[in-house]
mmCIF file of C-alpha atoms in Angstrom:
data_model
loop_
_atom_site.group_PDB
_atom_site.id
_atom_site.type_symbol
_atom_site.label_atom_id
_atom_site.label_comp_id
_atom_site.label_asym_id
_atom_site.label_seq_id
_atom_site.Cartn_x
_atom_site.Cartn_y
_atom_site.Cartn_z
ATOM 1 C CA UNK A 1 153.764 108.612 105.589
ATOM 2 C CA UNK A 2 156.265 108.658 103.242
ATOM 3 C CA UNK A 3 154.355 108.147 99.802
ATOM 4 C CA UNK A 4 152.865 110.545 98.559
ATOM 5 C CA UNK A 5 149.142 111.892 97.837
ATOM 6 C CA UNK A 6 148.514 112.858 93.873
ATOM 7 C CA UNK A 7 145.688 114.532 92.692
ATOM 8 C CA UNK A 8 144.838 115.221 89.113
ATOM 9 C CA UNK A 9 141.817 118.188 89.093
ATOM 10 C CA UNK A 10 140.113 119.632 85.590
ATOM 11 C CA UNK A 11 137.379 121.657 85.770
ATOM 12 C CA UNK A 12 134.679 123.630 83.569
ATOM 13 C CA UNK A 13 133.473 126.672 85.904
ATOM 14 C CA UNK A 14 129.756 125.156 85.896
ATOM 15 C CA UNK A 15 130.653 121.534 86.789
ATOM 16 C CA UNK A 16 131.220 120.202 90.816
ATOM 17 C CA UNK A 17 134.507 118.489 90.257
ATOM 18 C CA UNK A 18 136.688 121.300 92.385
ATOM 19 C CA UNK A 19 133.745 120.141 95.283
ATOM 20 C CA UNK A 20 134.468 116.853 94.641
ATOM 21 C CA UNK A 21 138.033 116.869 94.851
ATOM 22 C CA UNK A 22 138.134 119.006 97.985
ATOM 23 C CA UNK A 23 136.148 116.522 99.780
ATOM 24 C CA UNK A 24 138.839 113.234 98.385
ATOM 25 C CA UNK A 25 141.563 116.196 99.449
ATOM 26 C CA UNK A 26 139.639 117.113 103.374
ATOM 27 C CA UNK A 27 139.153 113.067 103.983
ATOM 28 C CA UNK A 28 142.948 112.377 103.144
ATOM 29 C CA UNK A 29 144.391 115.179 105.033
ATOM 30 C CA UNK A 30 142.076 114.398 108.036
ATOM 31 C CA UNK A 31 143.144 111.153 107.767
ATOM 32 C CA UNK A 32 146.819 111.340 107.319
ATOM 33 C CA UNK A 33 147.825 114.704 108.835
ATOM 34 C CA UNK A 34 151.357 114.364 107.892
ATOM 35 C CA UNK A 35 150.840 113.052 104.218
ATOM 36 C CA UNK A 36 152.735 115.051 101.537
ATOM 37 C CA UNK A 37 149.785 116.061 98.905
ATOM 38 C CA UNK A 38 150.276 117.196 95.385
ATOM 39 C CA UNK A 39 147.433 118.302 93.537
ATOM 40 C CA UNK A 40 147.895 119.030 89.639
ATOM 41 C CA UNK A 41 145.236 121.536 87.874
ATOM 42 C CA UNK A 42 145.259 122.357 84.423
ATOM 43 C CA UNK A 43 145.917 126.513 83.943
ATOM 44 C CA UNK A 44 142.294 127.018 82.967
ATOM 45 C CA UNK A 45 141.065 125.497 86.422
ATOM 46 C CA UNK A 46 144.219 127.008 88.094
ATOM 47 C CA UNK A 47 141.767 130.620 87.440
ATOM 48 C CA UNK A 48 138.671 128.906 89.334
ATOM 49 C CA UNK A 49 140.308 128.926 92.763
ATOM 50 C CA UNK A 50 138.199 132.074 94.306
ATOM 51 C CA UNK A 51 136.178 132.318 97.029
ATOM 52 C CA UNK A 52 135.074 128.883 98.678
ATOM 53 C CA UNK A 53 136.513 126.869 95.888
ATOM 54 C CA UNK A 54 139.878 127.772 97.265
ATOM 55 C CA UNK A 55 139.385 126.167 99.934
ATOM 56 C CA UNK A 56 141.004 123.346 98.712
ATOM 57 C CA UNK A 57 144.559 124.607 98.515
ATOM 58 C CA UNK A 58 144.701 124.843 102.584
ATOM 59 C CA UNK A 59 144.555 121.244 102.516
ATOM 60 C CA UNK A 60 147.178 120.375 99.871
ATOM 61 C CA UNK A 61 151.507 120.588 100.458
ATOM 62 C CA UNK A 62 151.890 121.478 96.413
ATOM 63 C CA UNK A 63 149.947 122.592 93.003
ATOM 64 C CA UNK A 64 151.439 122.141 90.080
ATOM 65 C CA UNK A 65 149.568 124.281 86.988
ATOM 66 C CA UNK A 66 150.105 122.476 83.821
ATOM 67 C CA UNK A 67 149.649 124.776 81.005
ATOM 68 C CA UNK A 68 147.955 123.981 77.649
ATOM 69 C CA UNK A 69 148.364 125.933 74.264
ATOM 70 C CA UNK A 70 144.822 125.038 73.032
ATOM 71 C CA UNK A 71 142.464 126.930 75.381
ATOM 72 C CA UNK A 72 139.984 125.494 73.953
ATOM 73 C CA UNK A 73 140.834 121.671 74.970
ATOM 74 C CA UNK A 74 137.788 120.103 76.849
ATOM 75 C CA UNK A 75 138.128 119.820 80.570
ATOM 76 C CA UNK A 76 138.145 115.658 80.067
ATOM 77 C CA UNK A 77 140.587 115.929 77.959
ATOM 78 C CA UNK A 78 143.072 117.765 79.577
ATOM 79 C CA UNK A 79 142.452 115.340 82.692
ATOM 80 C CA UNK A 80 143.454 112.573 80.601
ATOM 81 C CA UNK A 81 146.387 114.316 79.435
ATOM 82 C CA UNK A 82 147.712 115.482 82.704
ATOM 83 C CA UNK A 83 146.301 111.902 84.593
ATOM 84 C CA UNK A 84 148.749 109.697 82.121
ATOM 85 C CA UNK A 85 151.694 111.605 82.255
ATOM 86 C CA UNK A 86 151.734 112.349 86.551
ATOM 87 C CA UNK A 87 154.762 110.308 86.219
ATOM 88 C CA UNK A 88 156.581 112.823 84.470
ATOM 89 C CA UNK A 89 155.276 115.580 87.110
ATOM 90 C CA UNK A 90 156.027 114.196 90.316
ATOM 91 C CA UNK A 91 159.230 112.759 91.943
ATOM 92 C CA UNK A 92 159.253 110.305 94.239
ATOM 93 C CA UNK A 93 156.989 107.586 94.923
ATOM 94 C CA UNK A 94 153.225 108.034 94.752
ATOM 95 C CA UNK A 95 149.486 107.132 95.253
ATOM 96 C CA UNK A 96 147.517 108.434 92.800
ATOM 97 C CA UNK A 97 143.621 108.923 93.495
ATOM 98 C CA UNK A 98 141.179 109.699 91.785
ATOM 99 C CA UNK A 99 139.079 113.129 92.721
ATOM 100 C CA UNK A 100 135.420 111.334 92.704
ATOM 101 C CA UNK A 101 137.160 109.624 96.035
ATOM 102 C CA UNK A 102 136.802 109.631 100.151
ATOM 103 C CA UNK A 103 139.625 108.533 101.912
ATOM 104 C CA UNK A 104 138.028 106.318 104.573
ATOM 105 C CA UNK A 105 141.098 105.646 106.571
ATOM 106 C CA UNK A 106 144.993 105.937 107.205
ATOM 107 C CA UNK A 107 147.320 105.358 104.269
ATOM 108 C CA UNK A 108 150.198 104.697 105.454
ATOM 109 C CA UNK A 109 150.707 101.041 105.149
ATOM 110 C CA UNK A 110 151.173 101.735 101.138
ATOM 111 C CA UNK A 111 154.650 102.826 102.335
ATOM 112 C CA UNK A 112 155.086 98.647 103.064
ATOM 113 C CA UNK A 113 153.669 97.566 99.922
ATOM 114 C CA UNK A 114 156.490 95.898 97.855
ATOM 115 C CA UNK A 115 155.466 96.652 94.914
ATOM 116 C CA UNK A 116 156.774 98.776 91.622
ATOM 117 C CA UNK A 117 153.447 99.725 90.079
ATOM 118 C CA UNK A 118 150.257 98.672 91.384
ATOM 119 C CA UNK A 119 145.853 99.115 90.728
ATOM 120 C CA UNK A 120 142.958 97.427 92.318
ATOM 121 C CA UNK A 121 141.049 95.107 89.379
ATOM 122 C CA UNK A 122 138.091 96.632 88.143
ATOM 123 C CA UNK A 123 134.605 95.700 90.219
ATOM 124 C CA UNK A 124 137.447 94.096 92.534
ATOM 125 C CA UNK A 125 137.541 90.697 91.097
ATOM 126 C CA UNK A 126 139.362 88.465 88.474
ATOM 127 C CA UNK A 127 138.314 89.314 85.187
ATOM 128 C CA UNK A 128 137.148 85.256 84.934
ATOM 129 C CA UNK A 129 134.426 86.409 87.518
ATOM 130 C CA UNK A 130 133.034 89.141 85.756
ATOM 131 C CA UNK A 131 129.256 88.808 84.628
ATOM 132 C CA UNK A 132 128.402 88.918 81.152
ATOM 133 C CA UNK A 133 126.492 92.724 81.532
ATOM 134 C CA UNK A 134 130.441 93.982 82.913
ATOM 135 C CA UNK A 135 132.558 91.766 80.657
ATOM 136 C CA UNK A 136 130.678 93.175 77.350
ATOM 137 C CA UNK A 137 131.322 97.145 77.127
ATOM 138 C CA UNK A 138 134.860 96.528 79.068
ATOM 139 C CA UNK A 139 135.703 93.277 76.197
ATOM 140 C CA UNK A 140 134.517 95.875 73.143
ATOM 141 C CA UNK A 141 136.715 98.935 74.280
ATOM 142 C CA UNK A 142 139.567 95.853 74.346
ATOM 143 C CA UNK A 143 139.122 94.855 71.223
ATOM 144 C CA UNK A 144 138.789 98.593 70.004
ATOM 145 C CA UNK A 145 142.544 99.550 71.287
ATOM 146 C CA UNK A 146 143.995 96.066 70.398
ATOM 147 C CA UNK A 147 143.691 93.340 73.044
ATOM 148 C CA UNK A 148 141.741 89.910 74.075
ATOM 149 C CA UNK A 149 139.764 90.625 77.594
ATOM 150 C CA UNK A 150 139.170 86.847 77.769
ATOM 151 C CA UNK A 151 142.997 86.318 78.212
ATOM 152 C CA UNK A 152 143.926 88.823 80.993
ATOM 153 C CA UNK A 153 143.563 87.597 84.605
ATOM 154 C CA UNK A 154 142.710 91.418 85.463
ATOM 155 C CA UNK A 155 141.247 94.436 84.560
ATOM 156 C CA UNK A 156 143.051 97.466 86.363
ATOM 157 C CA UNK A 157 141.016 100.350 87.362
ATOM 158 C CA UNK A 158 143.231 103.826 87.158
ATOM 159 C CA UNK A 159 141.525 105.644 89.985
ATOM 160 C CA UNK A 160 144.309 104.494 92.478
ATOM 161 C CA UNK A 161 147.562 103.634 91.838
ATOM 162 C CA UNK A 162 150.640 103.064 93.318
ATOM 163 C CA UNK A 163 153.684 104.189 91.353
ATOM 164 C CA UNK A 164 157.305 103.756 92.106
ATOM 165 C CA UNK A 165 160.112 106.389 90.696
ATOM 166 C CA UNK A 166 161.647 103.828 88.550
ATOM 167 C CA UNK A 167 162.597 103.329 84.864
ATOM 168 C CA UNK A 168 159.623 100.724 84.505
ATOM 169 C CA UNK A 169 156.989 102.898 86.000
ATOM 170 C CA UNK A 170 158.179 106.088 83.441
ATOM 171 C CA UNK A 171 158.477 103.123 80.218
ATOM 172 C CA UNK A 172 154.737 102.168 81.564
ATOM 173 C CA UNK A 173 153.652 106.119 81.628
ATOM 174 C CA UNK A 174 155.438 107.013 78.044
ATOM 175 C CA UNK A 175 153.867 103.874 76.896
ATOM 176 C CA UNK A 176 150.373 105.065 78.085
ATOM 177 C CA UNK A 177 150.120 108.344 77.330
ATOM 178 C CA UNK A 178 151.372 107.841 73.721
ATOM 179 C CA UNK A 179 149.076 105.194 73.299
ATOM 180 C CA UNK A 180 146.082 107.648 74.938
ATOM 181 C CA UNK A 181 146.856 110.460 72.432
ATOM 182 C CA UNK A 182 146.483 107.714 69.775
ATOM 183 C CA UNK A 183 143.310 106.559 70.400
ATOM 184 C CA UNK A 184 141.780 109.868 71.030
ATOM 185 C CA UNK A 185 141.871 110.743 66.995
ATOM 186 C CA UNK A 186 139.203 107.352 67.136
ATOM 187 C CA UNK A 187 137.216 109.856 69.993
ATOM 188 C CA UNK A 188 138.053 107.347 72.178
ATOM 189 C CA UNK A 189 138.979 110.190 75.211
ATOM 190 C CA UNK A 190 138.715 107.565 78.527
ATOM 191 C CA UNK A 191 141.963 106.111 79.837
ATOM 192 C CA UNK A 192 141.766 102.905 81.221
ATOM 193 C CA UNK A 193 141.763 100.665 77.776
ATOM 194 C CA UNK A 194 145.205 102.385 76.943
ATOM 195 C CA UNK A 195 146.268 101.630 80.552
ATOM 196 C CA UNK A 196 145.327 97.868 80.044
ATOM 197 C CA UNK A 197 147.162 97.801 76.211
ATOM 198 C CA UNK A 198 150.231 99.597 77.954
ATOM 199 C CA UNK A 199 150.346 97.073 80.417
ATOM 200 C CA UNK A 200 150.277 93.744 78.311
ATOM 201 C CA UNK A 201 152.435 95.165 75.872
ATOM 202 C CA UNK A 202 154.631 95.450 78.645
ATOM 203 C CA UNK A 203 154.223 91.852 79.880
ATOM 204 C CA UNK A 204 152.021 92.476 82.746
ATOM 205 C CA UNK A 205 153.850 94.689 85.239
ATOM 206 C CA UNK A 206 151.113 96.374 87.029
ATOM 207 C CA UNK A 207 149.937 94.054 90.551
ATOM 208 C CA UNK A 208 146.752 93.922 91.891
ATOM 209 C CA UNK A 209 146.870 96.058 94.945
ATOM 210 C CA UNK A 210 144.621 95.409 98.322
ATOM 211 C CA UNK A 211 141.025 95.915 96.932
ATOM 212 C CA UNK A 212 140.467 98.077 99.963
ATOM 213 C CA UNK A 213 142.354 100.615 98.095
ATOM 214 C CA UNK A 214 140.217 101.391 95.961
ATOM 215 C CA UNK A 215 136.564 100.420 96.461
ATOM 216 C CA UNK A 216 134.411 100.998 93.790
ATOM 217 C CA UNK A 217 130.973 101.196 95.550
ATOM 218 C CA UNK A 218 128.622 100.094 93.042
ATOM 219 C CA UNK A 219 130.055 96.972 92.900
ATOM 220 C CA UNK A 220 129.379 96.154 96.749
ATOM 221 C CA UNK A 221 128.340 98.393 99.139
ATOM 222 C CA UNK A 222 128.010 96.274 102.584
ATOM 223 C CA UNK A 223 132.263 95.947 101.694
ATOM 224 C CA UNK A 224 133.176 99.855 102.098
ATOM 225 C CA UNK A 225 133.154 99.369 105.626
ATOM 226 C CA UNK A 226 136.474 98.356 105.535
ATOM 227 C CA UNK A 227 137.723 100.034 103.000
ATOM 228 C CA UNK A 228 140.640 102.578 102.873
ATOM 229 C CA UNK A 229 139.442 104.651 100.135
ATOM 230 C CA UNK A 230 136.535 104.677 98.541
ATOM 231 C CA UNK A 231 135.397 105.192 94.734
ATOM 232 C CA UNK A 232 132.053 107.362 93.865
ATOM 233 C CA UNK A 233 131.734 105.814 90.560
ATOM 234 C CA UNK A 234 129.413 108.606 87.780
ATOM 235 C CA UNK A 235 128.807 105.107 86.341
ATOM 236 C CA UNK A 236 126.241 104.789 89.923
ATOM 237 C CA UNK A 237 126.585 107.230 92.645
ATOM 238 C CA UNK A 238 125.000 105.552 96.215
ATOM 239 C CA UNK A 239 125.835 108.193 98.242
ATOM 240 C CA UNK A 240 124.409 111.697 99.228
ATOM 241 C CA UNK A 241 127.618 113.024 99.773
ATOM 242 C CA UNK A 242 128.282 113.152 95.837
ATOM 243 C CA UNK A 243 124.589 114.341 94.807
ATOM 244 C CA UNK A 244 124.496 117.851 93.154
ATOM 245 C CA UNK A 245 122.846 119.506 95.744
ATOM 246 C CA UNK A 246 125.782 118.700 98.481
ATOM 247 C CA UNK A 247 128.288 120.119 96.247
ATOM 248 C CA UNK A 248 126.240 122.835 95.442
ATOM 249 C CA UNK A 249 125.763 124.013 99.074
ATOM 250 C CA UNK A 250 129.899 123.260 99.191
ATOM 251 C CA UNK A 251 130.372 125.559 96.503
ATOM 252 C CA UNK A 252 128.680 128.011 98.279
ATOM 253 C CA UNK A 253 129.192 127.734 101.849
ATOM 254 C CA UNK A 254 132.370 125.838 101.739
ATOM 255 C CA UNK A 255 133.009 122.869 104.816
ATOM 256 C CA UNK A 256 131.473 124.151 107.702
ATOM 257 C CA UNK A 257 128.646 122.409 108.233
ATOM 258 C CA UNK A 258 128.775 119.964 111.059
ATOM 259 C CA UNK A 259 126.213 117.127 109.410
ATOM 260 C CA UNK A 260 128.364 116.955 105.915
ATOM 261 C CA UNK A 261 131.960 117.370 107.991
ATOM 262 C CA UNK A 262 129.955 113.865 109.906
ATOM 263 C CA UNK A 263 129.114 112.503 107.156
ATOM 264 C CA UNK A 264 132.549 112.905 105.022
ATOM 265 C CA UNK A 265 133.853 111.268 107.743
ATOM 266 C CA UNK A 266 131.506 108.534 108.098
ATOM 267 C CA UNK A 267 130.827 107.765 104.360
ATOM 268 C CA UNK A 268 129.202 104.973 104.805
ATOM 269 C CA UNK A 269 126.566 106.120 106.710
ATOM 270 C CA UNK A 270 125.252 107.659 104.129
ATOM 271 C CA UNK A 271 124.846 104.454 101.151
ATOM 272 C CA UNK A 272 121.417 103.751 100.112
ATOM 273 C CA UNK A 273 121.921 99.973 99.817
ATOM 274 C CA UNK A 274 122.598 97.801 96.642
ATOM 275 C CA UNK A 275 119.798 95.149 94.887
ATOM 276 C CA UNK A 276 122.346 92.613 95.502
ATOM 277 C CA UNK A 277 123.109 93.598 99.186
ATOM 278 C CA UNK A 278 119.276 93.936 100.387
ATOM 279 C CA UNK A 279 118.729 90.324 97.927
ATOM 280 C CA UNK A 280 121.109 88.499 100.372
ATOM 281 C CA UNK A 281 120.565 91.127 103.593
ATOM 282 C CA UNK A 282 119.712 89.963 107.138
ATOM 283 C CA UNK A 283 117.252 91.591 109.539
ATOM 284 C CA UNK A 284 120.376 93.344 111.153
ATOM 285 C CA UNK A 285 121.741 94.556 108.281
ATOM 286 C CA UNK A 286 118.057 95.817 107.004
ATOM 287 C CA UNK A 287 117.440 97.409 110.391
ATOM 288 C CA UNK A 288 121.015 98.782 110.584
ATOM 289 C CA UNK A 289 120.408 100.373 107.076
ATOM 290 C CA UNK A 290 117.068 102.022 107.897
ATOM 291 C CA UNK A 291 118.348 103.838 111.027
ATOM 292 C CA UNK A 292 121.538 104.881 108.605
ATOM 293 C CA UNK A 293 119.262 105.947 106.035
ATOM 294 C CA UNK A 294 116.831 107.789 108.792
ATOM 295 C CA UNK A 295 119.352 109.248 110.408
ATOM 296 C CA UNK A 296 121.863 110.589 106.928
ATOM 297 C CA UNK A 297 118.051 112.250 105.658
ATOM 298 C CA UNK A 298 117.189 113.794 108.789
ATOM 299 C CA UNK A 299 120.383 115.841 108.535
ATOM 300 C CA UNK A 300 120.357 116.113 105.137
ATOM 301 C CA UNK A 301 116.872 117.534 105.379
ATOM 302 C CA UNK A 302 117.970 119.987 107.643
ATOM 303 C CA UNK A 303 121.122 121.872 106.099
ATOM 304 C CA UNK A 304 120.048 121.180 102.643
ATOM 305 C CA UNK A 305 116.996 119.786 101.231
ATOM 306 C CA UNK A 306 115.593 116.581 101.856
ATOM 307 C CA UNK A 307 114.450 116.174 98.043
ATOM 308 C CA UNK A 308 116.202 112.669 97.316
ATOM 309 C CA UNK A 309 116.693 112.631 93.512
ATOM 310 C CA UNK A 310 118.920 109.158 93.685
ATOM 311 C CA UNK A 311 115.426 107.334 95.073
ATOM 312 C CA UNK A 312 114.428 104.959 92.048
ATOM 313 C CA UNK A 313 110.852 103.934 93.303
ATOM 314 C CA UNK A 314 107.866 104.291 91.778
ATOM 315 C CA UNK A 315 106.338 108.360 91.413
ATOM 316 C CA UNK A 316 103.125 107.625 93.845
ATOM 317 C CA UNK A 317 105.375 105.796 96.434
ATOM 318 C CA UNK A 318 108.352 108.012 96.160
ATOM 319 C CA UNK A 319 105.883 111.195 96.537
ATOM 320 C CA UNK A 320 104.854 109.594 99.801
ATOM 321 C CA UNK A 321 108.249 108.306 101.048
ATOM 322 C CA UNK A 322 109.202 112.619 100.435
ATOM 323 C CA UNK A 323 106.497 113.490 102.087
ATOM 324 C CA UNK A 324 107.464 111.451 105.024
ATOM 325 C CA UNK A 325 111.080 112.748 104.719
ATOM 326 C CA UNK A 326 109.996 116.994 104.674
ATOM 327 C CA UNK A 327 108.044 116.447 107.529
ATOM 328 C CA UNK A 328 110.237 115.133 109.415
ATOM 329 C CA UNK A 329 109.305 111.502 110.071
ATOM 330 C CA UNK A 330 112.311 109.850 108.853
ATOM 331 C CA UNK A 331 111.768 106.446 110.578
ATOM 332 C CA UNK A 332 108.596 106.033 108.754
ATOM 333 C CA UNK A 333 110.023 107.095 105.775
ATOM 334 C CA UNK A 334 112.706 104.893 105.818
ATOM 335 C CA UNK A 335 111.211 101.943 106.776
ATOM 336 C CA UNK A 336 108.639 102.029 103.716
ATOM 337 C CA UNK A 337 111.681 102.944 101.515
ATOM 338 C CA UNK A 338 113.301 99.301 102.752
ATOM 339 C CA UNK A 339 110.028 97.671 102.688
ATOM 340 C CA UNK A 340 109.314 98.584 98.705
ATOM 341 C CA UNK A 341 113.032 97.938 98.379
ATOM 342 C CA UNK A 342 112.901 94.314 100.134
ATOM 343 C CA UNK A 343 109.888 93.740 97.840
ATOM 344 C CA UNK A 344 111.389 94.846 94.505
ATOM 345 C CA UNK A 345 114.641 92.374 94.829
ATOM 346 C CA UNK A 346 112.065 89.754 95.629
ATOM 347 C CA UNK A 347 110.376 90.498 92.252
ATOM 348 C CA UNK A 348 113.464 91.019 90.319
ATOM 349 C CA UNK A 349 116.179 88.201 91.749
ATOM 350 C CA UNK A 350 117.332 86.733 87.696
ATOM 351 C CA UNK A 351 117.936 90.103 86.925
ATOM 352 C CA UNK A 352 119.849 91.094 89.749
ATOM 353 C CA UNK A 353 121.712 87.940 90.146
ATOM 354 C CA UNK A 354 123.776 88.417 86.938
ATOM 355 C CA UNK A 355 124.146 92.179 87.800
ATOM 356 C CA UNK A 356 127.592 93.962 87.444
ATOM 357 C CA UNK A 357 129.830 92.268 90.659
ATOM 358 C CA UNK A 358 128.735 88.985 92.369
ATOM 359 C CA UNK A 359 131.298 89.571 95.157
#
């Protein structure tokens, strides 16, 4: 492929992110062997490359160090930094994705895509379809950098984007990252509302890009199956892959494990499914789900622990649904997780129907 693959990586020396990035980084490379990859640290998590968490650079074509003055800058900070002005650090035309990303599938059709600057919407809809629990934080960041919500067709999210080496995609980057410094003397340290005011102060010039691109799971999980790359969201993380344990072991042991090299590859395999999904779920899709969810424990029992932190159930049934799990009967285990599951979306449809993404 001719685009290429940007990665912006901070890191504090306790925190998973290098993990996380080297499995977005092992997923694109496996998927698109001959994909020119740039990944761009900060100098402070240039020094955190030892041992297994250098792993990552065998996977990358280029690191770029971008050094900061202040040592003592936050690691978010810096990201932001560094994440609105890749324009400026990078030639040629690019993909940018986000770290807390697998890459599900080939890439190279972005090479096709006509367009100068592109993003998938946030929660992969118009922003007219958004329910009143997502329009509400998103509408008061708006109005906190300078804009109406209610009048954009879209919200962009910034954790894929397509970028063309052009005069308008460097005027959209100056624009953003001067209006990003701005805003962080109000604390305000995220990037995505500057992104949106750099955009309609430039009349709209970002297009909505394939939402395939950049699937944000929580929204809709039974959709990542045909997805190109998908988005781990901190906001609500469905997948073991992403739990601290997993990137603990990776810290320590590195890739070579044959269930988690499986299971990178076959992300979705590894979803515990949505309230929405299992409210409007099929006996196929419940059954297919409970041999996923059987069969994703059973390994992850195995190399790691089976302990299941992301399980929201209640303590006497989760304490038997573990039990289940450490000895080994994973069927059982995940059939009574689906069962209480089935029941709660029964009990809780009016809250669930006006929940985040109705897609």
């Amino acid at each position: 492929m001719v685009t290429k693959l940007v990665y912006v990586l901070t890191c504090a020396p306790e925190k998973h992110y290098i993990e996380q990035a080297l499995i977005s980084v092992f997923s694109a490379r496996h998927w698109n062997p001959d994909a020119y990859i740039v990944l761009i640290v900060d100098d402070n998590t240039d020094q955190l490359f030892v041992g297994k968490r250098a792993l990552i650079l065998d996977y990358v074509s280029e690191k770029i160090v971008v050094p900061f003055e202040d040592t003592t800058l936050p690691p978010m900070y810096r990201s932001r930094w560094i994440k609105t002005s890749v324009r400026h650090l990078v030639k040629g035309r690019y993909l940018f994705i986000d770290c807390d990303t697998i890459v599900a599938g080939p890439l190279d059709a972005v090479d096709g895509m006509n367009m100068e600057i592109g993003a998938v919407p946030d929660a992969l809809i118009p922003v007219k379809e958004y329910s009143r629990s997502m329009f509400a934080p998103i509408n008061k960041r708006a109005k906190l950098v300078g804009y109406d919500l209610s009048k954009e067709a879209y919200h962009f999210n910034s954790g894929v984007m397509l970028v063309e080496d052009n005069e308008q995609a460097n005027r959209l980057y100056d624009l953003w990252h001067s209006n990003w410094l701005s805003f962080t003397e109000k604390k305000l340290f995220v990037d995505q509302p500057t992104l949106a005011l750099s955009d309609v102060e430039m009349e709209h010039v970002i297009q909505p890009m394939d939402v395939r691109y950049n699937c944000i799971v929580y929204t809709q999980n039974v959709f990542t199956r045909e997805a190109k790359i998908l988005h781990i969201s901190s906001y609500r993380n469905p997948s073991f892959i992403f739990s601290d344990k997993v990137l603990e072991y990776i810290k320590e042991n590195g890739l070579d494990n044959e269930w988690l090299l499986s299971s990178i590859l076959n992300p979705c395999s590894t979803f515990l499914p949505f309230d929405y999904d299992v409210l409007h779920s099929n006996a196929e899709q419940r059954r297919m789900w409970r041999k996923e969810i059987a069969r994703t424990s059973k390994g992850y029992g195995k190399t790691i622990d089976s302990s299941f932190e992301d399980f929201p159930m209640p303590s006497r049934l989760r304490g038997v649904v573990l039990f289940l799990f450490r000895n080994g009967l994973n069927g059982l285990a995940a059939g009574l997780w689906m069962l209480w599951k089935r029941w709660y979306v029964a009990a809780h449809k009016k809250r669930i129907k006006d929940n985040i993404c109705k897609k």
